[in-house]
Amino acid sequence: MKKLALLATALAMISSSAMAADMAVKAVKAPPPAPFDPWDIAFGAGVMNDYIFRGVTQSNHNPSVTAYFEPRYNVNKDLQLYIGTSTESISFANRAAAEVDVYGGIRPTFGAFAFDIGVWGYLYPGGTCQFGAPFDTAGNALGAECATNFLANGNVMKKDVSFFEVYGKATWTINDSWAFTINEYYSPNFLNTGAWGNYSSIIGKYTAPSTVFGTSGVGMYVSGEFGRQWLGTSDSFYGVPAFPNGIKYADYNTWNIGIGFTYKVFTLDLRYSDTDLSKGNCSAFTSDFTAGGTTNVTPINPGGTGSNWCGAAGIAKLSVDLTAMSSLK
């Protein structure tokens, strides 16, 4: 009997301990899921030895600084709305010293495919009219400012060259290493020249494994782009005697290839860029105030000035990119 009593007591103690353990486990509630915050802000800045836009320098091959600010609203994990602004220092023939961009759009994602559709405005405040005559080549009267400001090489440029583009991008992320993007931009009045502009390109990017530099935290990528810029006919402001009502700008190809290194929020990008635009057509297109010579004659550049703004260039850019949701927590 004593053995049975002891056995019963032991079983009761074990059962009580098990029940107590169950009660303790059941008493701990799972933490509530973190509330979904749809808002985020991306922002950053950079410095580069040359500001190249579609193969053409915007800073006269001099250093440029840039910064951007982009509020974002995530409707869900597969759809983002955004607006933003960015600035870059430039050196234009009309003496504008800054580019101020304003943009907005949507970014839907479908599995491995990410899209970006929006409108981008390019503003160039502070410009002055560069012409040197009261009438353009078609006989249209120009303002007094145009008659008193002129470039020694004969190039001309409007006071306001602001314009906008609509764009669409599609990125296919194959895996952690490979991604490809196609881009399409269209403007009905590129650089306010009166000529329409259409730019298409394809970008390939290879991202190295995160362990490529061991445990240092340094990442690496290699990327390249090939694009083509199509351009229409300018208005009479940019005309020449043979084409007083406007010139048909030359279409051109552009390409770049480079390597980048990342560390936390920092990126160092080293890149080579070039185009197939001739020096004569480059001078007519850019109104380069440094263009010179008389041997680069083309149908739209009878004066023969030549510009190196569209030729080969090396770009080194150091940038920092942050988001409020991840970088500031």
XYZ file of C-alpha atoms in Angstrom, residues 25-256:
232
model
C 3.501 28.437 -22.109
C -0.115 29.275 -22.866
C 0.096 32.421 -20.797
C 2.748 33.983 -23.123
C 0.961 35.686 -26.011
C 2.610 36.277 -29.364
C 3.502 39.947 -29.903
C 1.079 41.789 -32.164
C 2.292 42.287 -35.727
C 4.029 45.579 -36.357
C 1.646 48.119 -37.866
C 2.100 48.636 -41.610
C 3.482 52.099 -42.288
C 3.007 52.880 -45.989
C 5.133 56.030 -45.951
C 8.843 56.224 -46.647
C 11.334 58.850 -47.796
C 14.413 58.286 -49.930
C 17.082 60.943 -50.045
C 20.735 61.298 -50.859
C 23.535 63.300 -52.423
C 26.551 62.833 -54.611
C 29.631 64.435 -56.124
C 31.064 63.576 -59.545
C 33.915 64.783 -61.717
C 31.559 65.211 -64.713
C 27.762 65.293 -65.066
C 26.985 63.194 -68.155
C 23.401 62.926 -69.422
C 22.833 60.461 -72.272
C 26.434 60.727 -73.315
C 26.561 64.542 -73.250
C 28.245 66.573 -70.512
C 25.992 69.016 -68.692
C 28.817 70.573 -66.677
C 31.400 71.390 -69.377
C 33.406 68.352 -68.186
C 33.771 69.975 -64.755
C 32.788 68.549 -61.336
C 29.136 68.595 -60.355
C 27.202 68.048 -57.129
C 23.727 66.578 -56.826
C 21.075 65.873 -54.189
C 17.569 64.398 -54.192
C 14.529 63.983 -51.947
C 11.783 61.450 -52.718
C 8.681 60.801 -50.551
C 7.084 57.405 -51.247
C 3.736 55.827 -50.470
C 3.484 52.032 -50.553
C -0.106 51.079 -51.350
C 0.955 47.481 -50.713
C 4.116 45.428 -51.165
C 3.642 45.441 -54.946
C 2.662 49.046 -55.666
C 4.457 52.270 -54.791
C 3.524 55.869 -55.560
C 6.210 58.556 -55.427
C 7.107 62.169 -56.084
C 10.530 63.718 -55.882
C 12.935 66.507 -56.650
C 16.635 66.598 -57.416
C 19.226 69.226 -58.251
C 22.491 69.159 -60.173
C 25.065 71.847 -60.812
C 25.558 72.478 -64.541
C 27.341 74.796 -66.984
C 25.134 75.752 -69.951
C 25.683 78.234 -72.754
C 22.769 80.366 -71.537
C 24.554 80.702 -68.160
C 22.053 78.596 -66.252
C 24.000 77.109 -63.338
C 21.588 74.546 -61.947
C 19.200 71.846 -63.084
C 16.165 71.381 -60.848
C 14.156 68.231 -61.513
C 10.629 67.496 -60.334
C 9.090 64.104 -61.001
C 6.450 61.614 -59.950
C 4.993 58.268 -60.885
C 4.068 54.722 -59.912
C 6.157 51.576 -59.426
C 4.157 48.352 -59.731
C 5.835 44.968 -59.267
C 4.738 41.602 -60.658
C 6.988 38.813 -59.451
C 10.406 39.231 -61.046
C 9.267 42.239 -63.097
C 9.298 45.795 -61.735
C 7.889 48.758 -63.642
C 8.305 52.509 -63.246
C 5.986 54.922 -65.082
C 5.939 58.667 -64.596
C 6.617 62.239 -65.679
C 9.920 64.073 -65.254
C 10.343 67.842 -65.484
C 13.738 69.473 -66.076
C 13.964 73.115 -64.975
C 16.927 75.396 -65.689
C 16.494 78.691 -63.811
C 18.740 81.714 -64.243
C 19.344 81.523 -67.974
C 19.783 84.440 -70.389
C 19.060 84.573 -74.112
C 22.184 84.046 -76.245
C 21.656 85.191 -79.822
C 23.152 88.584 -80.750
C 20.484 89.815 -83.159
C 16.962 91.240 -82.965
C 15.592 88.682 -85.466
C 16.068 84.927 -85.914
C 16.896 83.291 -89.252
C 13.229 83.165 -90.251
C 12.788 86.874 -89.576
C 10.915 86.483 -86.305
C 11.533 89.298 -83.826
C 13.456 88.452 -80.650
C 13.585 90.322 -77.368
C 16.064 93.038 -76.524
C 17.955 90.628 -74.269
C 18.635 88.352 -77.251
C 20.129 91.248 -79.186
C 22.640 92.175 -76.503
C 23.879 88.736 -75.376
C 25.802 86.520 -77.767
C 28.461 83.820 -77.828
C 31.744 84.514 -79.589
C 31.577 81.209 -81.508
C 28.157 82.007 -82.984
C 26.164 79.364 -81.110
C 22.750 80.398 -79.785
C 20.596 79.268 -76.872
C 17.253 80.286 -75.439
C 16.871 81.852 -72.020
C 14.572 79.064 -70.848
C 15.387 75.518 -71.957
C 13.116 73.767 -69.435
C 11.145 70.759 -70.676
C 9.424 67.562 -69.516
C 9.411 63.895 -70.462
C 7.059 60.988 -69.889
C 8.845 57.734 -69.204
C 8.448 54.028 -68.658
C 10.947 51.503 -67.306
C 10.768 47.740 -66.918
C 13.297 45.722 -64.899
C 13.588 41.936 -65.004
C 15.457 40.575 -61.986
C 16.554 37.112 -63.034
C 18.251 36.220 -59.754
C 20.388 37.805 -57.043
C 23.139 38.470 -59.590
C 21.527 39.483 -62.871
C 19.001 42.166 -63.822
C 18.067 43.872 -67.095
C 16.168 47.142 -67.618
C 14.605 48.731 -70.688
C 13.896 52.483 -70.670
C 11.710 54.724 -72.804
C 11.518 58.540 -72.528
C 9.577 60.948 -74.735
C 9.401 64.749 -74.824
C 7.299 66.826 -77.244
C 9.782 69.705 -76.898
C 13.260 68.558 -75.908
C 15.252 71.304 -74.144
C 12.563 73.745 -75.363
C 14.156 73.654 -78.828
C 10.864 72.933 -80.576
C 12.142 69.459 -81.506
C 10.578 66.324 -80.109
C 12.904 63.835 -78.426
C 12.716 60.091 -77.865
C 15.284 58.102 -75.898
C 15.355 54.296 -75.607
C 17.972 52.190 -73.871
C 18.731 48.822 -72.337
C 20.772 48.318 -69.167
C 22.396 45.139 -67.909
C 23.676 44.792 -64.362
C 25.630 42.048 -62.611
C 25.803 42.164 -58.804
C 28.591 40.113 -57.253
C 27.912 37.832 -54.252
C 27.954 39.649 -50.908
C 31.037 37.639 -49.919
C 33.122 38.844 -52.868
C 35.285 40.829 -50.432
C 34.893 38.446 -47.522
C 33.231 39.847 -44.420
C 34.231 43.459 -45.128
C 30.695 44.472 -46.075
C 31.880 45.856 -49.419
C 29.744 44.936 -52.421
C 30.429 45.205 -56.122
C 28.497 45.433 -59.376
C 29.216 45.843 -63.090
C 26.705 47.532 -65.383
C 26.403 48.859 -68.901
C 23.880 50.741 -71.013
C 23.281 51.179 -74.720
C 20.819 53.838 -75.828
C 19.663 55.838 -78.819
C 18.419 59.425 -78.825
C 16.091 60.409 -81.641
C 15.443 64.122 -82.213
C 13.058 66.124 -84.367
C 13.350 69.546 -86.001
C 13.963 72.687 -83.961
C 12.027 75.933 -84.247
C 13.409 78.953 -86.142
C 15.379 80.256 -83.137
C 17.982 77.545 -83.837
C 17.722 77.806 -87.618
C 20.610 78.453 -90.007
C 20.563 80.188 -93.420
C 20.052 76.885 -95.251
C 17.210 75.926 -92.882
C 15.753 79.204 -91.588
C 12.654 77.624 -90.071
C 14.618 75.130 -87.969
C 17.207 72.358 -88.146
C 16.779 68.598 -87.943
C 19.026 67.545 -85.084
C 21.164 64.463 -85.664
C 20.061 61.249 -83.962
C 22.824 59.485 -82.084
C 23.801 56.377 -80.136
C 25.296 56.485 -76.665
C 26.760 53.852 -74.384
C 28.450 53.499 -71.034
